[in-house]
CSV table of C-alpha atoms in Angstrom, one decimal:
chain,number,residue,atom,x,y,z
A,23,MET,CA,-11.3,-11.6,6.3
A,24,LYS,CA,-14.7,-10.8,4.8
A,25,LEU,CA,-14.6,-7.2,6.8
A,26,LEU,CA,-11.0,-6.6,5.0
A,27,CYS,CA,-12.2,-7.6,1.6
A,28,SER,CA,-15.3,-5.5,1.9
A,29,THR,CA,-13.3,-2.7,3.1
A,30,LEU,CA,-10.7,-3.1,0.0
A,31,GLY,CA,-13.5,-3.3,-2.3
A,32,LYS,CA,-15.1,-0.3,-1.0
A,33,ALA,CA,-11.9,1.8,-1.1
A,34,THR,CA,-11.2,0.5,-4.8
A,35,TRP,CA,-14.7,1.8,-5.9
A,36,ILE,CA,-14.3,5.1,-4.2
A,37,LEU,CA,-11.0,5.8,-5.9
A,38,THR,CA,-12.2,4.1,-9.4
A,39,VAL,CA,-15.0,6.8,-8.9
A,40,THR,CA,-12.8,9.6,-8.1
A,41,VAL,CA,-10.6,9.0,-11.1
A,42,ALA,CA,-13.3,8.8,-13.2
A,43,ILE,CA,-14.6,12.2,-11.9
A,44,VAL,CA,-11.0,14.1,-12.4
A,45,ALA,CA,-11.0,12.5,-15.9
A,46,ALA,CA,-14.3,13.7,-16.8
A,47,VAL,CA,-13.5,17.1,-15.7
A,48,LEU,CA,-9.9,17.3,-17.4
A,49,TYR,CA,-11.8,15.9,-20.8
A,50,TYR,CA,-14.1,18.8,-20.5
A,51,PHE,CA,-11.6,21.7,-20.3
A,52,ASP,CA,-9.4,19.9,-22.7
A,53,ASP,CA,-7.7,22.1,-25.2
A,54,THR,CA,-8.4,20.4,-28.7
A,55,SER,CA,-6.4,22.9,-30.8
A,56,PRO,CA,-3.8,21.2,-32.9
A,57,SER,CA,-0.1,21.7,-31.4
A,58,LYS,CA,2.3,23.9,-32.8
A,59,TYR,CA,4.7,21.0,-33.0
A,60,SER,CA,2.4,18.7,-35.2
A,61,SER,CA,5.2,18.7,-37.7
A,62,MET,CA,8.8,19.5,-37.7
A,63,ALA,CA,10.4,22.0,-40.2
A,64,GLU,CA,13.0,19.7,-41.7
A,65,ASP,CA,13.5,15.7,-41.9
A,66,THR,CA,14.6,14.7,-38.6
A,67,LYS,CA,17.6,12.9,-39.8
A,68,THR,CA,18.9,16.0,-41.5
A,69,LEU,CA,18.4,18.1,-38.1
A,70,GLU,CA,20.3,15.3,-36.1
A,71,GLU,CA,23.3,15.4,-38.4
A,72,LYS,CA,23.5,19.3,-38.5
A,73,PHE,CA,23.1,19.1,-34.3
A,74,ARG,CA,25.6,16.1,-34.4
A,75,GLY,CA,28.4,18.2,-36.6
A,76,GLN,CA,28.6,20.8,-33.9
A,77,ASN,CA,30.1,18.0,-31.6
A,78,LYS,CA,27.9,19.5,-28.2
A,79,SER,CA,28.2,17.9,-24.9
A,80,CYS,CA,25.1,17.3,-22.4
A,81,PHE,CA,24.4,16.4,-18.6
A,82,ILE,CA,21.5,14.6,-17.2
A,83,LEU,CA,20.3,15.2,-13.8
A,84,GLY,CA,18.0,12.5,-12.5
A,85,ALA,CA,19.1,9.8,-14.8
A,86,SER,CA,18.2,7.0,-12.3
A,87,GLY,CA,14.6,8.0,-12.5
A,88,GLU,CA,11.8,6.7,-14.7
A,89,THR,CA,11.9,9.2,-17.3
A,90,GLY,CA,15.7,9.9,-16.9
A,91,LYS,CA,16.3,6.3,-18.0
A,92,VAL,CA,14.4,6.6,-21.1
A,93,LEU,CA,16.0,10.1,-21.8
A,94,LEU,CA,19.4,8.4,-21.7
A,95,GLN,CA,18.4,5.5,-23.7
A,96,GLU,CA,17.2,7.9,-26.5
A,97,LEU,CA,20.2,10.2,-26.6
A,98,LEU,CA,22.3,7.2,-26.9
A,99,GLU,CA,20.3,5.7,-29.5
A,100,ARG,CA,20.3,9.1,-31.3
A,101,ASN,CA,23.9,9.7,-30.8
A,102,ILE,CA,23.7,13.5,-31.0
A,103,PHE,CA,26.0,14.5,-28.4
A,104,SER,CA,30.0,13.9,-28.1
A,105,LYS,CA,29.8,13.5,-24.7
A,106,ILE,CA,27.0,12.5,-21.9
A,107,THR,CA,27.5,13.2,-18.3
A,108,LEU,CA,25.3,11.9,-15.6
A,109,ILE,CA,25.1,14.1,-12.6
A,110,GLY,CA,23.4,12.4,-9.4
A,111,ARG,CA,23.8,11.4,-6.0
A,112,ARG,CA,25.3,7.7,-6.7
A,113,GLN,CA,27.2,5.7,-9.4
A,114,LEU,CA,25.1,4.1,-11.8
A,115,SER,CA,25.8,0.6,-13.2
A,116,PHE,CA,25.2,-0.4,-16.7
A,117,GLU,CA,25.6,-3.8,-18.5
A,118,ASP,CA,25.1,-2.7,-22.0
A,119,LYS,CA,28.6,-1.5,-23.8
A,120,ALA,CA,26.5,1.4,-25.4
A,121,TYR,CA,26.7,3.1,-21.9
A,122,GLU,CA,30.6,2.5,-21.4
A,123,ASN,CA,31.6,6.1,-22.6
A,124,LEU,CA,29.3,7.9,-20.3
A,125,ILE,CA,30.8,10.3,-17.6
A,126,GLN,CA,29.3,10.1,-14.2
A,127,GLU,CA,29.8,12.7,-11.7
A,128,VAL,CA,28.8,11.7,-8.1
A,129,VAL,CA,27.7,14.9,-6.0
A,130,ASP,CA,26.0,15.7,-2.7
A,131,PHE,CA,23.0,17.5,-3.6
A,132,GLU,CA,23.2,19.3,0.1
A,133,LYS,CA,26.3,20.8,-1.0
A,134,LEU,CA,26.2,21.3,-4.5
A,135,ASP,CA,28.5,24.4,-4.6
A,136,ASP,CA,31.4,22.1,-3.7
A,137,TYR,CA,30.8,20.2,-7.2
A,138,ALA,CA,30.3,23.2,-9.3
A,139,ALA,CA,33.2,21.7,-11.7
A,140,ALA,CA,30.7,18.9,-12.3
A,141,PHE,CA,28.5,21.5,-14.1
A,142,LYS,CA,31.0,23.2,-16.1
A,143,GLY,CA,31.5,22.4,-19.9
A,144,HIS,CA,28.2,21.5,-21.0
A,145,ASP,CA,26.2,22.9,-23.8
A,146,VAL,CA,22.8,21.4,-22.9
A,147,GLY,CA,21.1,20.3,-19.6
A,148,TYR,CA,18.6,18.0,-19.0
A,149,CYS,CA,16.8,17.9,-15.7
A,150,CYS,CA,14.3,15.0,-14.7
A,151,LEU,CA,14.9,15.5,-11.2
A,152,GLY,CA,12.2,15.0,-8.7
A,153,THR,CA,10.3,13.0,-5.9
A,154,THR,CA,7.0,12.9,-4.2
A,155,ARG,CA,5.7,14.3,-1.1
A,156,ALA,CA,4.4,10.7,-0.2
A,157,LYS,CA,8.0,9.6,-0.4
A,158,ALA,CA,10.0,12.5,0.8
A,159,GLY,CA,7.5,14.6,2.9
A,160,ALA,CA,6.4,18.0,2.3
A,161,ASP,CA,10.1,19.4,3.3
A,162,GLY,CA,12.0,16.8,1.1
A,163,PHE,CA,9.8,17.5,-1.8
A,164,VAL,CA,10.3,21.0,-1.8
A,165,ARG,CA,14.1,20.4,-1.2
A,166,VAL,CA,14.6,18.2,-3.9
A,167,ASP,CA,12.1,19.7,-6.8
A,168,HIS,CA,12.9,23.2,-5.8
A,169,ASP,CA,16.3,23.6,-4.2
A,170,TYR,CA,18.2,21.0,-5.8
A,171,VAL,CA,16.8,21.7,-9.2
A,172,LEU,CA,17.3,25.4,-9.1
A,173,LYS,CA,20.8,25.3,-7.5
A,174,SER,CA,21.7,22.8,-10.4
A,175,ALA,CA,20.4,25.1,-13.0
A,176,GLU,CA,22.4,28.1,-11.3
A,177,LEU,CA,25.6,26.3,-11.7
A,178,ALA,CA,24.9,24.8,-14.8
A,179,LYS,CA,24.2,28.5,-16.4
A,180,ALA,CA,27.4,29.7,-14.5
A,181,GLY,CA,29.3,26.8,-16.1
A,182,GLY,CA,28.6,27.9,-19.6
A,183,CYS,CA,25.4,25.5,-20.4
A,184,SER,CA,23.3,27.5,-22.6
A,185,GLN,CA,20.3,25.2,-23.2
A,186,PHE,CA,18.3,23.7,-20.3
A,187,HIS,CA,15.3,21.2,-20.6
A,188,LEU,CA,13.3,21.1,-17.6
A,189,GLU,CA,10.6,18.3,-16.8
A,190,SER,CA,7.8,19.7,-14.6
A,191,SER,CA,4.1,18.7,-14.6
A,192,ARG,CA,0.8,19.9,-16.0
A,193,GLY,CA,-0.8,22.5,-14.2
A,194,ALA,CA,2.3,24.1,-12.6
A,195,ASP,CA,1.8,27.3,-11.2
A,196,LYS,CA,3.4,29.4,-8.6
A,197,LYS,CA,0.3,30.8,-7.3
A,198,SER,CA,-1.3,27.3,-6.7
A,199,SER,CA,-2.8,26.3,-3.5
A,200,PHE,CA,-1.6,22.7,-4.1
A,201,LEU,CA,2.3,22.3,-2.9
A,202,TYR,CA,3.1,20.3,-5.6
A,203,LEU,CA,2.0,22.6,-8.5
A,204,LYS,CA,2.8,25.4,-6.7
A,205,VAL,CA,6.6,24.4,-6.2
A,206,LYS,CA,6.6,23.2,-9.8
A,207,GLY,CA,5.5,26.8,-11.0
A,208,GLN,CA,8.0,28.4,-8.8
A,209,VAL,CA,11.2,26.6,-10.0
A,210,GLU,CA,10.0,27.1,-13.5
A,211,ALA,CA,9.7,31.1,-12.8
A,212,GLU,CA,13.1,31.1,-11.1
A,213,ILE,CA,15.1,28.9,-13.7
A,214,GLU,CA,13.6,31.0,-16.5
A,215,ALA,CA,14.9,34.4,-14.6
A,216,LEU,CA,18.4,33.0,-14.8
A,217,GLY,CA,18.3,33.9,-18.4
A,218,PHE,CA,19.4,30.7,-20.4
A,219,ASP,CA,20.0,31.3,-24.2
A,220,ARG,CA,17.1,28.6,-24.4
A,221,LEU,CA,14.8,27.2,-21.7
A,222,ALA,CA,12.6,24.3,-22.6
A,223,ILE,CA,9.6,23.5,-19.9
A,224,TYR,CA,7.7,20.3,-20.3
A,225,ARG,CA,4.6,19.8,-18.5
A,226,PRO,CA,3.4,16.3,-19.1
A,227,GLY,CA,0.2,14.8,-17.8
A,228,VAL,CA,-0.2,11.7,-15.9
A,229,LEU,CA,3.3,9.6,-16.7
A,230,LEU,CA,2.2,6.1,-17.9
A,231,VAL,CA,4.9,3.9,-16.6
A,232,ASP,CA,5.2,0.8,-14.1
A,233,ARG,CA,7.1,2.2,-11.6
A,234,GLN,CA,9.1,-0.3,-9.4
A,235,GLU,CA,7.7,1.3,-6.4
A,236,SER,CA,4.3,1.6,-7.6
A,237,ARG,CA,1.5,2.5,-5.0
A,238,PRO,CA,-2.0,1.0,-5.8
A,239,GLY,CA,-3.6,4.6,-6.3
A,240,GLU,CA,-1.0,5.4,-8.7
A,241,TRP,CA,-1.4,2.1,-10.4
A,242,LEU,CA,-5.0,2.5,-11.0
A,243,ALA,CA,-4.8,5.9,-12.0
A,244,ARG,CA,-2.1,4.8,-14.6
A,245,LYS,CA,-4.5,2.0,-15.8
A,246,PHE,CA,-7.3,4.1,-16.0
A,247,PHE,CA,-5.7,7.1,-18.0
A,248,SER,CA,-3.9,4.7,-20.3
A,249,ALA,CA,-7.2,3.0,-21.5
A,250,PHE,CA,-8.9,6.5,-21.5
A,251,SER,CA,-6.2,8.5,-23.7
A,252,ALA,CA,-6.5,5.5,-25.9
A,253,VAL,CA,-9.7,6.5,-27.1
A,254,CYS,CA,-10.1,10.2,-26.0
A,255,SER,CA,-7.8,13.2,-26.1
A,256,ASN,CA,-4.0,13.0,-25.2
A,257,SER,CA,-3.9,15.8,-23.1
A,258,MET,CA,-4.1,14.1,-19.9
A,259,SER,CA,-1.7,11.5,-19.7
A,260,ILE,CA,1.5,10.3,-21.9
A,261,SER,CA,4.2,7.5,-22.1
A,262,ILE,CA,7.6,8.4,-20.6
A,263,GLN,CA,8.9,7.3,-23.9
A,264,ALA,CA,7.1,9.9,-25.5
A,265,VAL,CA,8.5,12.4,-23.1
A,266,ALA,CA,11.9,11.5,-23.6
A,267,LYS,CA,11.4,11.6,-27.5
A,268,ALA,CA,10.2,15.1,-27.3
A,269,MET,CA,13.1,16.4,-25.3
A,270,VAL,CA,15.6,14.9,-27.7
A,271,SER,CA,13.7,16.1,-30.8
A,272,ASN,CA,13.1,19.4,-29.3
A,273,THR,CA,16.7,20.0,-28.8
A,274,LEU,CA,17.3,20.0,-32.4
A,275,LEU,CA,14.9,22.8,-33.2
A,276,GLN,CA,15.4,26.6,-32.7
A,277,PRO,CA,12.3,28.3,-31.5
A,278,GLU,CA,11.3,31.9,-31.6
A,279,GLN,CA,11.2,32.6,-28.0
A,280,GLN,CA,14.1,32.1,-25.4
A,281,ALA,CA,11.8,30.2,-23.1
A,282,GLU,CA,8.9,27.9,-24.0
A,283,ILE,CA,6.6,25.8,-22.2
A,284,LEU,CA,5.5,22.8,-23.8
A,285,GLU,CA,2.2,21.4,-22.6
A,286,ASN,CA,0.9,17.8,-23.0
A,287,LYS,CA,-0.3,18.1,-26.5
A,288,ASP,CA,2.9,19.5,-27.5
A,289,ILE,CA,5.1,16.7,-25.8
A,290,ALA,CA,3.0,14.3,-27.6
A,291,SER,CA,3.3,15.8,-31.1
A,292,LEU,CA,7.1,15.8,-30.8
A,293,GLY,CA,7.1,12.5,-29.1
A,294,LYS,CA,5.9,10.8,-32.2
A,295,VAL,CA,8.8,12.0,-34.3
A,296,ASN,CA,10.6,9.1,-35.2
A,297,GLY,CA,14.5,10.1,-34.6
A,298,LYS,CA,16.0,6.8,-35.2
């Protein structure tokens, strides 16, 4: 028992030091320039009213995930869409009456071409679909975060979707030597090549959320970054609530570029907007 406690203590200490070093490096290279989304051009409620009057519909991929759950709640509370469709591998159950008008399309992601109809007739698409290498293995991770995401975007584009919002990751780079960042960067580039009228890519840092399947390392990292970001820059971590708010608020805007990338500081700025 003493040996076990000693081993766990050493492991925790090593992990803490590692997280501290990573945080220090990120802080050193932090971009402290102000976000271009520091303020919205018009009053949020005015923007919401204008958008609501356009009678648009949307779909959400990954509504059962941590960010997807909060995004759905935010969309329902702000009520800017006339119809919301959840596209996923299983039917979700909700007790609150606020969810009773949702449409759910159950699909087999391995045979998405057979479910093209589920992606038709939507104006806006939100993608929070994803897994981890630790959970699904390298092949499973690529299949979900690249293959499923890209095929869904292709079907959405073919089905008439003009605006696509993709949750990615800070550091995404198709030339990266790290599988996670490489896959994220590849799918970003390939979705941009589809030519949506508007594409918004969100690159949050460490997501601050208490996952139900939380692993010790993830838990410690989130606690550390949460405390660290409270007194330092917001470039390293962000709450999923802020990410969801940013995605909804950004939907209301009309950017100059057809495709835009929102880094963590941009997401944090938009995530502060009170859309209620």
